[in-house]
Coordinates of N, CA and C in Angstrom, one line a residue:
X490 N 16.1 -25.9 27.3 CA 15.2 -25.3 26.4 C 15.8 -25.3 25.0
X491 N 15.2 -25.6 23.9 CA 15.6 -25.5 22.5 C 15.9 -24.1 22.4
X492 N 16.8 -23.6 21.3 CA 16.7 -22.1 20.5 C 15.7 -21.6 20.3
X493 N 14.9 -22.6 19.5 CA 13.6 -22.1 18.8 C 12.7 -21.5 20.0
X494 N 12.2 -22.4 20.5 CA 11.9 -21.7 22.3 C 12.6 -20.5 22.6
X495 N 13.7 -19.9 22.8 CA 13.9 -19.3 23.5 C 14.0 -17.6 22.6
X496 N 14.1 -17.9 21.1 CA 14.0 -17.3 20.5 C 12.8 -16.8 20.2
X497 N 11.9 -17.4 19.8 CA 10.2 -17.1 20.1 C 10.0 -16.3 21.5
X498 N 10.1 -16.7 23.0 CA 10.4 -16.0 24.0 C 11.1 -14.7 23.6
X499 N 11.9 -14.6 22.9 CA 12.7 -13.1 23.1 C 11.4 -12.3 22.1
X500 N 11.5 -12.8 20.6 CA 10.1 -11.9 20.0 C 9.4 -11.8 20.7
X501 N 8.3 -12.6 21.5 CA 7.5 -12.1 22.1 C 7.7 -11.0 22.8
X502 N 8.6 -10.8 23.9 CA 9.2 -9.8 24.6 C 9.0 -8.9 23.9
X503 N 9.7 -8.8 22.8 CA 10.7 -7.4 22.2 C 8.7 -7.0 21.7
X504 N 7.8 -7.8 21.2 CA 6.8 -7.0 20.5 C 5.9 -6.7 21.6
X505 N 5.9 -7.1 22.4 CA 4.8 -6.6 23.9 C 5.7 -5.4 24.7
X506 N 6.8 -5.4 24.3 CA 7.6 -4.4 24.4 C 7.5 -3.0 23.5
X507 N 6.7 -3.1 22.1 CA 6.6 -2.3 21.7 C 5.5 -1.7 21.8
X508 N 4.7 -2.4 22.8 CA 3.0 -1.7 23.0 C 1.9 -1.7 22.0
X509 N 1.9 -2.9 21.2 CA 1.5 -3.0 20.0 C 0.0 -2.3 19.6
X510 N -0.7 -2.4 21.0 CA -2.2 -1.6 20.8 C -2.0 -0.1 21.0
X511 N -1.3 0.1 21.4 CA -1.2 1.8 21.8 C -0.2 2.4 20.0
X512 N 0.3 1.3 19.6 CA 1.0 1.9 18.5 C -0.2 1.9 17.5
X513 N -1.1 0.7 16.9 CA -2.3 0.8 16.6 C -3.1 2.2 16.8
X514 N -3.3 2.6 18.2 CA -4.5 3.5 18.2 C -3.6 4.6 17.5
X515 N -2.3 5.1 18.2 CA -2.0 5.9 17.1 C -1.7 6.3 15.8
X516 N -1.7 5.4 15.4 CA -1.2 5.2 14.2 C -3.1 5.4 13.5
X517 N -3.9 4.8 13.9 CA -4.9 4.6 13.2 C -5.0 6.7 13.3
X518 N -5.3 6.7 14.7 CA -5.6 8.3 14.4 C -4.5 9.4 13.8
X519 N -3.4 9.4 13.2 CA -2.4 9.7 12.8 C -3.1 9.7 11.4
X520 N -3.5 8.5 10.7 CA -3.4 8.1 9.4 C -5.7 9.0 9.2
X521 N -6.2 8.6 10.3 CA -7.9 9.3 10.2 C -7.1 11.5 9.8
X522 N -6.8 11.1 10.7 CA -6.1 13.0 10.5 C -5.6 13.1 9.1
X523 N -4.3 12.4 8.6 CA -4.4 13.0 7.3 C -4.9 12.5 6.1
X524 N -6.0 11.6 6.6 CA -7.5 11.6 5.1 C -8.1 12.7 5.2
X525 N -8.4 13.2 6.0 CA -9.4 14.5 6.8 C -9.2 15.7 5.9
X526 N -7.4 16.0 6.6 CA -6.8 17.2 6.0 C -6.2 17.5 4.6
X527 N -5.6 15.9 4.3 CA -5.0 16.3 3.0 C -5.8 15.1 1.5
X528 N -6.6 14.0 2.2 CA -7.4 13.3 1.4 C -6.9 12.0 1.4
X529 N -5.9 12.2 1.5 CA -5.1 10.8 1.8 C -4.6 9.9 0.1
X530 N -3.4 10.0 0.0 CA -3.1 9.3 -1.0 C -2.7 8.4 -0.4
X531 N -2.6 6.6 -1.1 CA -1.9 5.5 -1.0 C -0.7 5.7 -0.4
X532 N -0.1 6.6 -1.3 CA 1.5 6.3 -1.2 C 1.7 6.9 0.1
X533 N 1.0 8.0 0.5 CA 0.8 8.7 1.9 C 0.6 8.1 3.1
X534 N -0.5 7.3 3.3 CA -0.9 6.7 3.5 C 0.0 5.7 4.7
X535 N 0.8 4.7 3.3 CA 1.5 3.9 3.4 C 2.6 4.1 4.1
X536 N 3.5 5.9 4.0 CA 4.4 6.0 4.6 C 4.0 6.4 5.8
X537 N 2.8 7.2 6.1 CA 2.5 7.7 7.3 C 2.3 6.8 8.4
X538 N 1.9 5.1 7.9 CA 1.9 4.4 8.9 C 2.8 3.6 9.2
X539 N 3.8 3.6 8.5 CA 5.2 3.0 8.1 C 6.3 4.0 9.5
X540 N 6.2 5.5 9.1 CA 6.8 5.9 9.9 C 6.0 6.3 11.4
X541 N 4.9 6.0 11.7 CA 4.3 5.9 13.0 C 4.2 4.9 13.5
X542 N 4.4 3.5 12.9 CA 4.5 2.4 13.3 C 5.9 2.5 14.1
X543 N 7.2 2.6 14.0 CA 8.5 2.9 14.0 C 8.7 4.1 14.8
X544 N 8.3 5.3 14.5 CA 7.9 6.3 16.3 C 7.7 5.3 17.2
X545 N 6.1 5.4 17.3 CA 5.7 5.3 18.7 C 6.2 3.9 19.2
X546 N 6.7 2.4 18.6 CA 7.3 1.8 18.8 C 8.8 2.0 19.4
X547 N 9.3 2.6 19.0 CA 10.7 3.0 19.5 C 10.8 3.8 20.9
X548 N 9.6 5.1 20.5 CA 9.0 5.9 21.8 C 8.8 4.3 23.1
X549 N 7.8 3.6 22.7 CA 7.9 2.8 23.6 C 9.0 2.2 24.7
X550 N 9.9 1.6 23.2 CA 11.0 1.3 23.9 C 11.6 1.6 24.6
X551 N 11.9 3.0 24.6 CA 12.9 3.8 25.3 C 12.1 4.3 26.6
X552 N 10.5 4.7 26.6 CA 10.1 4.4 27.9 C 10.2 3.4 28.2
X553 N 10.4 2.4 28.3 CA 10.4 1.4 28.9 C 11.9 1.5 29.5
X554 N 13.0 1.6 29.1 CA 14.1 1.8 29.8 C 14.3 2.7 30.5
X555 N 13.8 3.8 30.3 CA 13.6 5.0 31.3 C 12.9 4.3 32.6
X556 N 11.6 3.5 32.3 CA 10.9 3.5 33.7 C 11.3 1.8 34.4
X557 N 12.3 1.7 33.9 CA 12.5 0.2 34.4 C 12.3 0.3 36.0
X558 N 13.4 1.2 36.5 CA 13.6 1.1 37.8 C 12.5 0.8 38.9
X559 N 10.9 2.0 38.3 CA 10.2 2.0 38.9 C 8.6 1.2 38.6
X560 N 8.8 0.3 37.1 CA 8.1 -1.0 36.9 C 8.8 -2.1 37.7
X561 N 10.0 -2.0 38.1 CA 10.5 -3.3 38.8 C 9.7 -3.1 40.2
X562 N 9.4 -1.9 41.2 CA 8.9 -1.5 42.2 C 7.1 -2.1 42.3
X563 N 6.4 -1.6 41.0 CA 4.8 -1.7 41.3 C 4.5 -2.9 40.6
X564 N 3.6 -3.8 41.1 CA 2.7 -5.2 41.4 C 2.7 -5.3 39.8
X565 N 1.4 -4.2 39.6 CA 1.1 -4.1 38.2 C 2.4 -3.8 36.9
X566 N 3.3 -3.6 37.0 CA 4.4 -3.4 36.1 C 5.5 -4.0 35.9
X567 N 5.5 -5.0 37.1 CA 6.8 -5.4 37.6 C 7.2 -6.9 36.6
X568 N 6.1 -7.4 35.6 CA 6.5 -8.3 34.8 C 6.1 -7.8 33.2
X569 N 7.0 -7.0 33.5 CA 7.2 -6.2 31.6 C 8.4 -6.8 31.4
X570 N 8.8 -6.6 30.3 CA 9.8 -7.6 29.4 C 10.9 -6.7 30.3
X571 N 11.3 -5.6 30.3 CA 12.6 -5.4 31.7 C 12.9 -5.2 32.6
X572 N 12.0 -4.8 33.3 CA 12.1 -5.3 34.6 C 11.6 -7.1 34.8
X573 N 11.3 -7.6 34.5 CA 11.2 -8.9 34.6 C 12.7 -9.6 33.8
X574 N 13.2 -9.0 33.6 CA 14.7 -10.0 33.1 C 14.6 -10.3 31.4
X575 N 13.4 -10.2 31.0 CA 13.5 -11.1 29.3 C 14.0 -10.2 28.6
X576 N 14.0 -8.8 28.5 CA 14.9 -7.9 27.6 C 16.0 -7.2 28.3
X577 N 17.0 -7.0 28.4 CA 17.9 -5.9 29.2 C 17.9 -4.7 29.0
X578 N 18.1 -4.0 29.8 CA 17.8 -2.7 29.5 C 18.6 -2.3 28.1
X579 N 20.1 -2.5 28.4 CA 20.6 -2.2 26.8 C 19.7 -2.1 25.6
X580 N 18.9 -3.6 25.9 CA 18.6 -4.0 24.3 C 17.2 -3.2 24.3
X581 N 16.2 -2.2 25.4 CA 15.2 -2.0 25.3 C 15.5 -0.2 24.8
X582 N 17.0 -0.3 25.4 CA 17.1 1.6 24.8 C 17.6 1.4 23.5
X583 N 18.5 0.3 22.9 CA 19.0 0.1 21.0 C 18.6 0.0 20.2
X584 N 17.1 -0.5 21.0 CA 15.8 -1.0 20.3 C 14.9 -0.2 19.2
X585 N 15.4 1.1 20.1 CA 13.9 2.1 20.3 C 14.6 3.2 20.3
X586 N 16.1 3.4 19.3 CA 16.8 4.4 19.7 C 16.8 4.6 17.8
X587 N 16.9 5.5 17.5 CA 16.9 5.8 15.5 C 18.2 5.2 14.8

């Protein structure tokens, strides 16, 4: 396998790893809440999704290391990026750790 291959394989991992739609929905309702409450400036805006993008991605990661043991067990879980071998656990708690 080339680098480039195998390297493309790891991003993919590492961002299906970060749950990209579940970071989305939060993030969207994160940023609807504070137009609501505070009106929402740009700059606000910008950081709010900045730093909820980087939560709940990290959050992800680190469940994912927590529940490896018991994604490697069920049908449905068992080909996530660590329990299936493509990220190791190390790299899925360093990932996702501040």
């Amino acid at each position: 396998m080339s680098t480039l291959f195998i390297m493309q394989a790891r991003l993919q991992a590492f961002y299906e790893l970060s749950k990209p739609r579940m970071v989305a929905l939060f993030v969207a309702v994160g940023l609807a809440a504070y137009v609501i409450e505070e009106g929402g400036t740009f700059e606000g805006l910008l950081a709010l999704a900045a730093v909820g993008v980087m939560a709940s991605s990290g959050t992800n990661m680190i469940t994912a290391y927590i529940d490896r043991e018991t994604d490697a067990l069920m049908e449905r879980t068992r080909h996530r990026p660590v329990p299936s071998g493509r990220i190791a656990p190390w790299e899925a708690l360093l990932s996702g750790a501040p």
